[in-house]
Coordinates of C-alpha atoms in Angstrom, one line a residue:
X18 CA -17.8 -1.7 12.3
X19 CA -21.1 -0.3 11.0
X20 CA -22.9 -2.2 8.7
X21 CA -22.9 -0.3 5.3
X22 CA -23.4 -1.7 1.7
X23 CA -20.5 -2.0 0.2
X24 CA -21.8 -3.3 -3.3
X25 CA -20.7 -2.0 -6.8
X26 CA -21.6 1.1 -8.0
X27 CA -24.7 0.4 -10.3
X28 CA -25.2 4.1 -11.9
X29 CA -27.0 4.6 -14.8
X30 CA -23.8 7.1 -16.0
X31 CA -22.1 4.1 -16.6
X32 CA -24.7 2.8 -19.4
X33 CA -26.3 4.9 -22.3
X34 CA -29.7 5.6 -22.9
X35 CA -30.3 3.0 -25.5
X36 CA -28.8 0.1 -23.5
X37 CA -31.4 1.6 -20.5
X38 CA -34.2 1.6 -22.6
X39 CA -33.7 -1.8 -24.4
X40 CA -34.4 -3.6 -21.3
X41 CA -38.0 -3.7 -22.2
X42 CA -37.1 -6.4 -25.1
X43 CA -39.7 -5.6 -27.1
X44 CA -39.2 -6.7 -30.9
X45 CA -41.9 -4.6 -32.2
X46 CA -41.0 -2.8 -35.3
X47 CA -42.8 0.3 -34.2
X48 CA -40.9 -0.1 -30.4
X49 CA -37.6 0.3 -32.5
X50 CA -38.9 3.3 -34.2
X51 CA -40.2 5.0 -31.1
X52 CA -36.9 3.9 -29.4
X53 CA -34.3 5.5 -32.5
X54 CA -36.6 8.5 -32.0
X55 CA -36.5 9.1 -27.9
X56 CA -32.6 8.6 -28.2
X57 CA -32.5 11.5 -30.7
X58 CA -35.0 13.5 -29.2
X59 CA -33.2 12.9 -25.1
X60 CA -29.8 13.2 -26.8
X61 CA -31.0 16.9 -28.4
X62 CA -32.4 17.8 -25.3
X63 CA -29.5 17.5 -23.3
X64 CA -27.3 18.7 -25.5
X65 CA -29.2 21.7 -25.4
X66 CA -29.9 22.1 -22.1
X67 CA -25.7 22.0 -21.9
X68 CA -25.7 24.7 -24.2
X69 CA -28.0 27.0 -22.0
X70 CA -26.4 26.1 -18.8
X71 CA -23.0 26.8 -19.9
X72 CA -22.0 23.9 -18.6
X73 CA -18.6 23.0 -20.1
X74 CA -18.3 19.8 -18.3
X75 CA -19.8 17.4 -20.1
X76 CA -17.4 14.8 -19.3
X77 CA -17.0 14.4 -15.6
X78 CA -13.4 14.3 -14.2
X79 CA -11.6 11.5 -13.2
X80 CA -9.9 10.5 -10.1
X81 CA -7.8 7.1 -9.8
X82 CA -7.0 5.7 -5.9
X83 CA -5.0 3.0 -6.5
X84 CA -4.6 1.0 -3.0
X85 CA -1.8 -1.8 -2.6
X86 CA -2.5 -3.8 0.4
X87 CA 1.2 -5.1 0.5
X88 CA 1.9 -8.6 1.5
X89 CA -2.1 -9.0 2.1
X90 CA -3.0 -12.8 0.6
X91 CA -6.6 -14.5 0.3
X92 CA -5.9 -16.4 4.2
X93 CA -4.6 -13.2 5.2
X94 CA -8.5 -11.8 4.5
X95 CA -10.1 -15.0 6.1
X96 CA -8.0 -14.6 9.0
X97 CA -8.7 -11.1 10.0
X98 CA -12.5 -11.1 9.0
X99 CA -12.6 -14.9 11.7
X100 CA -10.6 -13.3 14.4
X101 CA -12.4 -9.6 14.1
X102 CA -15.7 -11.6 14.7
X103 CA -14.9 -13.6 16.9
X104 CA -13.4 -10.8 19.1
X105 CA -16.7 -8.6 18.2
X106 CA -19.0 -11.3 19.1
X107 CA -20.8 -10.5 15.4
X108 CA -22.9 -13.2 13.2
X109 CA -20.5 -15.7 11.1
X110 CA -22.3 -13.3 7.9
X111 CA -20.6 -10.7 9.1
X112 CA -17.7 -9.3 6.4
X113 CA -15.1 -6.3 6.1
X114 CA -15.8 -3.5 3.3
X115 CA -12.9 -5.3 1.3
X116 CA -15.2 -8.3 0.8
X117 CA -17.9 -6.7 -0.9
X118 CA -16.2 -5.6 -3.7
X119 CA -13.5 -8.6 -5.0
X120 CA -13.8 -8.8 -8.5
X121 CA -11.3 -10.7 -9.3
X122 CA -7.4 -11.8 -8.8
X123 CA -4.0 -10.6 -9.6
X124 CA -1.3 -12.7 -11.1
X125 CA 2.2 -11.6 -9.6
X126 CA 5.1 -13.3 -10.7
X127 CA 8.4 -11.0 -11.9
X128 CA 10.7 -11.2 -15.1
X129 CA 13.0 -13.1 -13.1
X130 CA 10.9 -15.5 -10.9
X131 CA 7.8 -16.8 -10.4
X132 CA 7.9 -14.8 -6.8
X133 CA 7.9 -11.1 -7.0
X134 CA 9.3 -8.9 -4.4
X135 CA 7.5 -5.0 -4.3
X136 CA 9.9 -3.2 -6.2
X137 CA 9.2 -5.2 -9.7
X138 CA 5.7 -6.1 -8.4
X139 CA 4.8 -1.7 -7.6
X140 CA 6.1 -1.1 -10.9
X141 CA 4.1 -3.9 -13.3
X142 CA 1.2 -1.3 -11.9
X143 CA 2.9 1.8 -12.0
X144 CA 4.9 1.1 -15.6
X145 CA 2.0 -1.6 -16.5
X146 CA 5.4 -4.3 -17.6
X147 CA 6.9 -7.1 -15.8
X148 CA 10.5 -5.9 -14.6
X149 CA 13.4 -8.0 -12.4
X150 CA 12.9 -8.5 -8.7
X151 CA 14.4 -5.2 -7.5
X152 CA 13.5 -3.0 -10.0
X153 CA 12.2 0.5 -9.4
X154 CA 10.5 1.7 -12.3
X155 CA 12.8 0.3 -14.7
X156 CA 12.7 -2.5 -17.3
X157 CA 14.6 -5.0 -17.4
X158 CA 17.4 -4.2 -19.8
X159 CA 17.3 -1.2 -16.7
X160 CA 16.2 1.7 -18.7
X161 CA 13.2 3.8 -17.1
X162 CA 9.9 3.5 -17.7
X163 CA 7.4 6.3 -17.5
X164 CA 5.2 5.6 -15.0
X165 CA 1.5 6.2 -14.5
X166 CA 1.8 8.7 -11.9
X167 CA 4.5 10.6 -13.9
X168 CA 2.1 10.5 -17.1
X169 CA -1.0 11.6 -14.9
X170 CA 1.2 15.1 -14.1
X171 CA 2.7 15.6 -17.6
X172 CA -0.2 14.7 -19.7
X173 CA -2.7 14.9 -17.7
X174 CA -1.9 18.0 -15.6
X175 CA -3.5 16.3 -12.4
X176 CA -2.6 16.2 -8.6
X177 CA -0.8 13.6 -7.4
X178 CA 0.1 12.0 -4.7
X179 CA 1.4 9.1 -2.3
X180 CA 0.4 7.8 1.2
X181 CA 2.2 5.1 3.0
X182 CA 3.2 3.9 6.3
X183 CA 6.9 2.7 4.8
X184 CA 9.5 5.0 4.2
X185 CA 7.9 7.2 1.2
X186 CA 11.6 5.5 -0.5
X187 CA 10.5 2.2 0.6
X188 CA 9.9 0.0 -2.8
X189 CA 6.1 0.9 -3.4
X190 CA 6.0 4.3 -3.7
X191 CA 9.3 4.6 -5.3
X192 CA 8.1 2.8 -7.9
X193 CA 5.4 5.1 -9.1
X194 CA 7.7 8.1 -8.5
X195 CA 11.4 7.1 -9.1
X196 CA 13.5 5.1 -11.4
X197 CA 16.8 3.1 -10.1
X198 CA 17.8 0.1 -11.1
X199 CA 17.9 -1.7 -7.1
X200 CA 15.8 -0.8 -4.6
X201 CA 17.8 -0.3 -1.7
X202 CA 19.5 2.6 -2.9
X203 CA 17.0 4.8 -1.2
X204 CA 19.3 7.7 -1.1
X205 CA 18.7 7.9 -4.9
X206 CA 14.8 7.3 -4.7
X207 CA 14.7 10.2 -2.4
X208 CA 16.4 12.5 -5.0
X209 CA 14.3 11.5 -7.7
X210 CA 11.0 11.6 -5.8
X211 CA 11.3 16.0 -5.4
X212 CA 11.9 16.2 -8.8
X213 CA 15.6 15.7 -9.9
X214 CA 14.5 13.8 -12.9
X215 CA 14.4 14.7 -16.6
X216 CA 11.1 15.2 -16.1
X217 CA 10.8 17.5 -13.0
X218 CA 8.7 17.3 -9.9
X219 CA 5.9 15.0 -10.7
X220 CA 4.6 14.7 -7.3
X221 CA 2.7 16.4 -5.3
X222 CA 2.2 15.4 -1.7
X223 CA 3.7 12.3 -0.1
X224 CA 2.6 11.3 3.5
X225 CA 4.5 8.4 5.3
X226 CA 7.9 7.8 6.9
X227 CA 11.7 8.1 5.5
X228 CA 12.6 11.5 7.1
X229 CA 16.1 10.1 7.3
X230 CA 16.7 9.5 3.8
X231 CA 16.1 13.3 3.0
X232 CA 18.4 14.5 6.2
X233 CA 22.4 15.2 5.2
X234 CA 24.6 12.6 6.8
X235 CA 26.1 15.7 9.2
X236 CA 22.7 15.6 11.0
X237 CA 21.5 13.1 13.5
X238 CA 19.0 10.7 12.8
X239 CA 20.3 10.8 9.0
X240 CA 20.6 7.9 6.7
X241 CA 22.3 9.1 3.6
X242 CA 25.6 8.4 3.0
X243 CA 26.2 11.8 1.4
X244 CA 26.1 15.2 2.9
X245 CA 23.3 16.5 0.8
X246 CA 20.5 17.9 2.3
X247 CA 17.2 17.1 0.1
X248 CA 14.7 19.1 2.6
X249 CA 16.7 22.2 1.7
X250 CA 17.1 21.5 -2.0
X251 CA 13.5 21.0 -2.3
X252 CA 12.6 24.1 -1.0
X253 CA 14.6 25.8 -2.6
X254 CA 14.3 24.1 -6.3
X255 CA 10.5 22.8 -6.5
X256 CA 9.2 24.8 -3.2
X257 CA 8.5 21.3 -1.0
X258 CA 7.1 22.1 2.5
X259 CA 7.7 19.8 5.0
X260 CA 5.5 18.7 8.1
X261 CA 7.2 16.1 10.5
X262 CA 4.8 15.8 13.6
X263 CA 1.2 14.8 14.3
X264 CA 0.4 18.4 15.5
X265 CA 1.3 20.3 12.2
X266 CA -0.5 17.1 10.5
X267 CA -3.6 17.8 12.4
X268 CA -3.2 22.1 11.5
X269 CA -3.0 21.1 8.0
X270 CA -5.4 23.5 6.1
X271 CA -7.1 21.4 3.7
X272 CA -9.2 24.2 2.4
X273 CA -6.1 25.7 1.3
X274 CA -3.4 23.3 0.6
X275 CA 0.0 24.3 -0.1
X276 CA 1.1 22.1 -2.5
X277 CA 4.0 20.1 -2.9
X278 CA 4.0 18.9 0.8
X279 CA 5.5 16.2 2.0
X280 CA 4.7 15.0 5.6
X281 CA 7.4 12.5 6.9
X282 CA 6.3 11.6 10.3
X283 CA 9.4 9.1 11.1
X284 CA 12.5 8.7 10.6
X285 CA 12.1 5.3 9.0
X286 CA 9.4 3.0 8.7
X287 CA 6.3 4.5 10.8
X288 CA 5.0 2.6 13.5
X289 CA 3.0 0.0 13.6
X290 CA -0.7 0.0 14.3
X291 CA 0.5 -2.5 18.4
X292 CA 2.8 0.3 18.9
X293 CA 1.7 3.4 17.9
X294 CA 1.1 6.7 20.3
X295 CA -1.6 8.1 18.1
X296 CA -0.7 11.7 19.7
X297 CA 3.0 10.8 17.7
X298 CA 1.9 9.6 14.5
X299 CA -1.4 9.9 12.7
X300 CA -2.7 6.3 11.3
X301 CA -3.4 5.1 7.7
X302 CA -6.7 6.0 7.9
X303 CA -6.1 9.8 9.0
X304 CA -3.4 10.3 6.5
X305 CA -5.4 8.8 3.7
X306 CA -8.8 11.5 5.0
X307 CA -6.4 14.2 5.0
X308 CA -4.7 13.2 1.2
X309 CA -8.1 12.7 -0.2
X310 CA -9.1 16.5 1.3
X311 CA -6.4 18.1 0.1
X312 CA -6.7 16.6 -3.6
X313 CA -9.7 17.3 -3.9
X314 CA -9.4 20.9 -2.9
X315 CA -6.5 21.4 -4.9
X316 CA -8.4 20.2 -7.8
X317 CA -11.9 21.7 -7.1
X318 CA -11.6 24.5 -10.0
X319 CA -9.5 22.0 -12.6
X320 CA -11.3 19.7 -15.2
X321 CA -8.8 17.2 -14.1
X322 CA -8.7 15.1 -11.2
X323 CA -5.7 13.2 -9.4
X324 CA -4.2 9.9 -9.0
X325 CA -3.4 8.7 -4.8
X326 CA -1.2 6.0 -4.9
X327 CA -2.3 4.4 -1.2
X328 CA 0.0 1.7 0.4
X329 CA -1.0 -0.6 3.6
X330 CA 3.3 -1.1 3.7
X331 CA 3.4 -3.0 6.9
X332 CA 0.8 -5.4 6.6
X333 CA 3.8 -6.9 4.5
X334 CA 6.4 -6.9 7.1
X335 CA 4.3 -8.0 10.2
X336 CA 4.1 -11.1 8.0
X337 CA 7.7 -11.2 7.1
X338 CA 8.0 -11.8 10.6
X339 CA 5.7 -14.0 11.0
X340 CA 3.3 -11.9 13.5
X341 CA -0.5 -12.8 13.5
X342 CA -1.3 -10.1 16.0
X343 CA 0.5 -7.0 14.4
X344 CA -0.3 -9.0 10.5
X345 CA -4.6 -8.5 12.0
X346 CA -4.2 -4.6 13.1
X347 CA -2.7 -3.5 9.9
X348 CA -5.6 -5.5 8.0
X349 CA -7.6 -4.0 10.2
X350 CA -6.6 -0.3 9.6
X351 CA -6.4 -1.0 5.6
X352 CA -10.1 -2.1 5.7
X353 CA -11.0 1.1 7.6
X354 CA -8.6 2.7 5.2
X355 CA -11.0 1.3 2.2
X356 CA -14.1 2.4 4.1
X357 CA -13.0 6.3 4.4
X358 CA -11.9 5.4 0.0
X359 CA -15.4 3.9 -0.5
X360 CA -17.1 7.0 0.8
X361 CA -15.0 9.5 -1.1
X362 CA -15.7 7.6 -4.1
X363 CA -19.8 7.4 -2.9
X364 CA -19.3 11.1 -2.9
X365 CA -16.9 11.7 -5.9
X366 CA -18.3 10.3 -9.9
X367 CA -15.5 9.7 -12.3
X368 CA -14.1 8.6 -9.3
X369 CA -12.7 4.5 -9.2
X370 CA -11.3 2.5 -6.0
X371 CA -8.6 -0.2 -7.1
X372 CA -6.9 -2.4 -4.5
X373 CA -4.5 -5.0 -4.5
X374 CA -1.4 -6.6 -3.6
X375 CA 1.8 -6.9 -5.1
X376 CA 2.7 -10.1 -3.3
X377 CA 1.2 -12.8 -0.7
X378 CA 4.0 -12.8 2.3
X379 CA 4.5 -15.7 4.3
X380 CA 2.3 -18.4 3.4
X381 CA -0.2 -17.9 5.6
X382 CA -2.5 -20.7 6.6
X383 CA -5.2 -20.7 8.7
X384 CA -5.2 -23.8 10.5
X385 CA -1.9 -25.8 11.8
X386 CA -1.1 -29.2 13.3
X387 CA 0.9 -29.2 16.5
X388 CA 0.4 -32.7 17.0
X389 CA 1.7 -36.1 16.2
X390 CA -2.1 -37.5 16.0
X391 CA -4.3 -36.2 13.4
X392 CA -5.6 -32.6 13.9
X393 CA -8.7 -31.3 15.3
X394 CA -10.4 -29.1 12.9
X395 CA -10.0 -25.6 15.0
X396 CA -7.8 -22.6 15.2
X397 CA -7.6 -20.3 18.8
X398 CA -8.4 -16.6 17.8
X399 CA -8.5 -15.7 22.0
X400 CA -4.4 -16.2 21.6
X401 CA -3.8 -13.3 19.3
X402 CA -5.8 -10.7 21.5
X403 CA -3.2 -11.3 24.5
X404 CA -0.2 -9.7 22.5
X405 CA 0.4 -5.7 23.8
X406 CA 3.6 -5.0 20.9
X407 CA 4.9 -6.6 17.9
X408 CA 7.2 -8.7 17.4
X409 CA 9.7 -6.2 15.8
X410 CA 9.6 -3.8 18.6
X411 CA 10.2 -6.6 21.4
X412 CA 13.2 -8.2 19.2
X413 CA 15.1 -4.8 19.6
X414 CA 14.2 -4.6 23.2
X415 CA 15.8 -7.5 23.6
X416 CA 19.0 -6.5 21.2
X417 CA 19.0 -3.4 23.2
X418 CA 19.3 -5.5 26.6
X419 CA 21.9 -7.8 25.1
X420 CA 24.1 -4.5 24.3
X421 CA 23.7 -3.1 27.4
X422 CA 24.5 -6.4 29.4
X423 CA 20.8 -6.6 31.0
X424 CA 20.5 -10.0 29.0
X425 CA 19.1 -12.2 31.6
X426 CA 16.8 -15.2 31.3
X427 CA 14.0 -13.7 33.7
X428 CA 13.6 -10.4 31.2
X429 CA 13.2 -12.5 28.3
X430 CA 10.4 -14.7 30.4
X431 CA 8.6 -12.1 32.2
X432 CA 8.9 -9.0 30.2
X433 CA 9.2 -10.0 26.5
X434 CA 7.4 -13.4 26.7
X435 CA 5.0 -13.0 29.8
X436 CA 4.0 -9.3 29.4
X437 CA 4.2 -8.7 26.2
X438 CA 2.9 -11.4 24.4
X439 CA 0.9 -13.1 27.1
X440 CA 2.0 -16.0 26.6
X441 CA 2.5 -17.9 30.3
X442 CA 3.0 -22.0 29.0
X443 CA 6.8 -21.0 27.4
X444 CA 8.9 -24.2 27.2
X445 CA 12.2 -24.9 28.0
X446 CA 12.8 -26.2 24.4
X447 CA 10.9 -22.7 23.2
X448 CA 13.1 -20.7 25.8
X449 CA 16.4 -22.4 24.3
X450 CA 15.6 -21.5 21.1
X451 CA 15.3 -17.9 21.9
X452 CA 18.3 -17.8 24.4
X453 CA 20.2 -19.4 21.8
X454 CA 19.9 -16.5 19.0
X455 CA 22.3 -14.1 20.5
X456 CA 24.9 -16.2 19.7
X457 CA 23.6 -17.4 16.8
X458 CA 25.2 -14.9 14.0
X459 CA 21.5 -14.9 12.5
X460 CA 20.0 -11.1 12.1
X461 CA 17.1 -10.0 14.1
X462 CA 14.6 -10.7 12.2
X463 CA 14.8 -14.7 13.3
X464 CA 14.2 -13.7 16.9
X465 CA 11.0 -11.6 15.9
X466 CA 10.0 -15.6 13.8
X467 CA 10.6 -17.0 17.0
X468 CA 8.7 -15.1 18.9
X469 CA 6.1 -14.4 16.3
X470 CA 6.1 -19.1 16.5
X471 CA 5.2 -18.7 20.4
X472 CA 1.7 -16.8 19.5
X473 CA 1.2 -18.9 15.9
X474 CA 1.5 -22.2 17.5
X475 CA -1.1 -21.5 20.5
X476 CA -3.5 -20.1 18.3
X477 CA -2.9 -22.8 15.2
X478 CA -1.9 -20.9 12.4
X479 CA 0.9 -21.8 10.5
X480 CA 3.4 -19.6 7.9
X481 CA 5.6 -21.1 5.5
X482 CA 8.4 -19.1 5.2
X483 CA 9.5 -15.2 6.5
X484 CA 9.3 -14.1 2.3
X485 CA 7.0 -14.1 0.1
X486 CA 4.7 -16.3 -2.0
X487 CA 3.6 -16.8 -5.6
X488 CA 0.0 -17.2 -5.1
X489 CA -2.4 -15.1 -6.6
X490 CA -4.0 -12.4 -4.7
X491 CA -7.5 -10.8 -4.5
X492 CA -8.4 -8.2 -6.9
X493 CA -11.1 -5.6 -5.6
X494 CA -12.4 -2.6 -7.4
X495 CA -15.4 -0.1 -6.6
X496 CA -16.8 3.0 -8.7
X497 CA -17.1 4.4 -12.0
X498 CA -16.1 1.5 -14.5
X499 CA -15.2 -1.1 -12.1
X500 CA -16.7 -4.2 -13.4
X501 CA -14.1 -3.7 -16.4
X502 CA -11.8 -5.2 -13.8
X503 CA -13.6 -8.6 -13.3
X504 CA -12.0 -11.8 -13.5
X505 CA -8.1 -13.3 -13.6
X506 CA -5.7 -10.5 -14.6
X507 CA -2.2 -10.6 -14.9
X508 CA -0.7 -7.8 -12.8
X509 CA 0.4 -5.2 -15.7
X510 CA -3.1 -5.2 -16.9
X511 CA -4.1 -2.9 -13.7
X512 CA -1.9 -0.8 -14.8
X513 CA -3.0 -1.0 -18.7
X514 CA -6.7 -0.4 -16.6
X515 CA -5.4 3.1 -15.5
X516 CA -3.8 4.1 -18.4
X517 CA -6.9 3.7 -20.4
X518 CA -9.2 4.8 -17.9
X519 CA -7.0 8.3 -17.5
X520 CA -6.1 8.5 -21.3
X521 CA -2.3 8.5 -20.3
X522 CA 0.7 7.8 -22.4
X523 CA 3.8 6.0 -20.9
X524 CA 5.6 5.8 -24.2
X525 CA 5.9 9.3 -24.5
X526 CA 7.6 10.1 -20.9
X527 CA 9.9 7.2 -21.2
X528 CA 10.9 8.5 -24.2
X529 CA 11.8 12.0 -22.1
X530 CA 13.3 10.0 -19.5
X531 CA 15.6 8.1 -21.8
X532 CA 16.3 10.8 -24.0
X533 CA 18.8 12.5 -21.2
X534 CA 21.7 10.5 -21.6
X535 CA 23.2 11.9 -18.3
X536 CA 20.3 10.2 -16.3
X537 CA 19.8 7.2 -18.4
X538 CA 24.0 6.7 -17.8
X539 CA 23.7 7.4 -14.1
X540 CA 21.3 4.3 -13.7
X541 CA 23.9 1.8 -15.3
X542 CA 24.9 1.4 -11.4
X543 CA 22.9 -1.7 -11.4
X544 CA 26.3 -3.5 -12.2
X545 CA 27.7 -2.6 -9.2
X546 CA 28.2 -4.4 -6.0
X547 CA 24.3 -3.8 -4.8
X548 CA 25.5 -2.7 -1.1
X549 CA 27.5 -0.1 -2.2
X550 CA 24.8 2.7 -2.5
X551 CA 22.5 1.2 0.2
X552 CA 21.4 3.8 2.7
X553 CA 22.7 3.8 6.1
X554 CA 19.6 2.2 7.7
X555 CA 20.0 -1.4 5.4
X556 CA 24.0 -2.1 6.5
X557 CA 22.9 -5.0 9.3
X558 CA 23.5 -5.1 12.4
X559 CA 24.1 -8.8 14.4
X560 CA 24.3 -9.5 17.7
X561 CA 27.0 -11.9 18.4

């Protein structure tokens, strides 16, 4: 990874001419004449030279990237920055682009725990309030709140958009785009999300997975539990275009972007970064380059700008499930995800970087005892480099065996275990444990802990738990006003950050949104059984 300063933005637009000037310190009465009079005299000039230019943009326009590094804690940082330099060979000094920029931490506990999950934690930035766990742009009494997205349209009249590796209904980006009072009831996210809202189509590109949730339930590969086809309504009602493979990804023309587009490049989650044919899917990175393009074009000849809503989703669930080796290559792509941003930003004034999390996931710790005598003071980052897939895809393999009666004990060992992982030392009491989930009644996601445990415990990091955490997480921010963002900040204030920094008003489009009774009554679901709306894709499956 190259070796580029990644320190904050120290441009003189950011200060005015006085506060430039006053640097001298003189106290000399005649200094503070002489200075009074060069601020006039520069501030006359300019204005003038404005004046004969014709340049009406005195004020340059804004752009907001807000980045949420999902499930991404401060051992989660130390972890991939030891392992990536051990594996490079680099000096200890070395750091990833994220590390130059921390300015701070995030506070990220809910309304109704001291642990958030995504939906409430996406929307204390998107809606700038704490909300329920569960929540999708909603408060807690579960009416909607406008959201800084929706405000950046209405008010604003900029682009918007959202790139994620999740389903685009996944909790995240529905929060910024959507407003339903539990999370899993994607069907309904995906409704709101092209525009049947009070407020219309607010967005204008999403990039990421969830084809399914779009698809009527009379088509294969569809998730909805209805027969309503949203790719065809949103044609037809807010002219959507829709791209679905790497090839028409790659022949997007971003000197000429049709706008709204979504591109929905699997059918649910996309992959990730261990499994992915990059000829199948295009990576964070690649979506993000292509976003940033097409935004900009779009808003080349506006005096607005646009907000991009950017999500590294799965660094969250490689960590629900406990995997260090698929947990390091979606760090890894987020930090060259923030090196493409940093550029753009480099290249773009007005323009400001945030990234976060909304959550720490699994209680990470870098360093583990695995013995009954006290520890050495190490950790093994050559284990991690041996696994070929994640955890995930290797747990369905094996579900997948089980169903079709090619369960044996030798295609656990030498395919999933041997192969896969590279892990060669399995016990018997380790080989037990796995052999014994099948008839366990547990769901799938305790075989992917389990074999997530075989890599962890060789390479001597530990996770307390497959959910999430309360800890705070790191705050980083680059570009035009950034150092406003220093210190301890409770979560909502990032979103206060953007609402002041774009001039937005949330009051006003939650008043819309609650002002339709028909919409504001159809959210009162929230009192009903919570499975009963889930899509298709969230009804479990166990092996027994």
């Amino acid at each position: 990874m190259a070796h580029t300063d990644y320190s904050l933005l120290n441009n003189p637009r950011d200060k005015d001419v006085e506060d430039l000037l006053v640097k001298k310190k003189s106290r000399h009465p005649f200094f503070r004449f002489f200075l009074t009079l060069s601020t006039v005299s520069i501030s006359l000039f300019t204005i003038a030279f404005l004046l004969k230019s014709g340049n009406k943009k005195s004020v340059t326009k804004r752009n907001v990237i807000m980045m949420i590094s999902d499930g991404f804690g401060p051992a989660s940082e130390t972890f991939a920055r030891q392992y990536y330099t051990w594996k490079e060979g680099l000096d200890h000094k070395n750091v990833f682009p994220l590390d130059r920029i921390i300015v701070g931490q995030s506070r990220t506990l809910s309304s109704s725990s001291l642990i958030t999950d995504s939906a409430a934690g996406a929307t204390a930035f998107s809606c700038a309030l704490k909300t329920y766990n569960g929540a999708i742009g909603i408060y807690p009494d579960k009416t909607p709140c406008g959201t800084v997205l929706e405000s950046a349209k209405i008010h604003r009249n900029m682009k918007t958009g959202l790139v994620v590796k999740s389903r685009i209904t996944h909790a995240t980006p529905a929060a910024f785009s959507a407003h339903i009072n539990w999370r899993d009831w994607e069907n309904d996210i995906a409704v709101h999300q092209v525009g049947y809202t009070p407020l219309g189509r607010t967005v204008d590109l999403m990039f990421g997975g969830g084809l399914c949730e779009f698809l009527s339930n009379t088509t294969e590969g569809s998730c909805r539990l209805d027969d309503r086809d949203l790719v065809s309504e949103a044609k037809r009602d807010f002219d959507w275009d829709l791209i679905t493979t790497k090839k028409e990804f790659e022949a997007l023309d971003e000197k000429n972007p049709n706008l709204p587009l979504m591109g929905l490049f699997a059918s649910q989650h996309m992959a990730f970064a261990i499994d992915n044919d990059p000829l199948l899917q295009p990576s964070l990175p690649e979506m993000t380059e292509k976003a940033l393009s097409i935004l900009k074009e779009s808003t080349k000849d506006s005096s607005e700008g646009f907000f991009l809503m950017i999500e590294g989703s799965r660094i969250d669930m490689a960590a629900h499930n406990n995997d260090a080796p698929t947990h390091f290559l979606e760090i890894f792509e987020y930090q060259k995800t923030i090196e493409k941003v940093m550029q753009f930003v480099d290249e773009n004034p007005g323009t400001i970087l945030i990234s976060t999390s909304d959550h720490e996931t699994g209680g990470l710790t870098v360093g583990r005892q695995v013995t009954t005598t006290y520890p050495e003071y190490e950790w093994e980052p050559k284990v991690i480099e041996k696994a070929k897939n994640s955890t995930e895809v290797l747990s369905w393999e094996w579900a997948k065996a089980i169903a079709e009666g090619r369960d044996t004990k030798e295609f656990l060992v030498e395919t999933i275990v041997k192969k896969s992982l590279g892990v060669y030392d399995i016990s018997e009491e380790e080989l037990n444990r796995l052999w014994s989930w099948k008839s366990s009644g547990q769901e799938i996601e305790f075989f992917a802990t389990a074999l997530s445990d075989l890599i962890s415990k060789r390479a001597q990091i530990g996770w307390t738990t497959m959910g999430h955490t309360a800890v705070d997480v790191n705050l980083y921010a680059y570009g035009y006003q950034s150092e406003l963002l220093r210190g301890n900040h409770e979560n909502t204030d990032i979103g206060e950050f953007i609402v002041d920094y774009l001039g937005l008003n949330l009051n006003d489009v939650t008043k819309d949104l609650n002002s339709d009774k028909k919409f504001k009554e159809s959210l009162r679901g929230a009192d009903e059984d919570f499975t009963a709306k889930r899509s298709n894709h969230q009804l479990r499956v166990q092996y027994n």
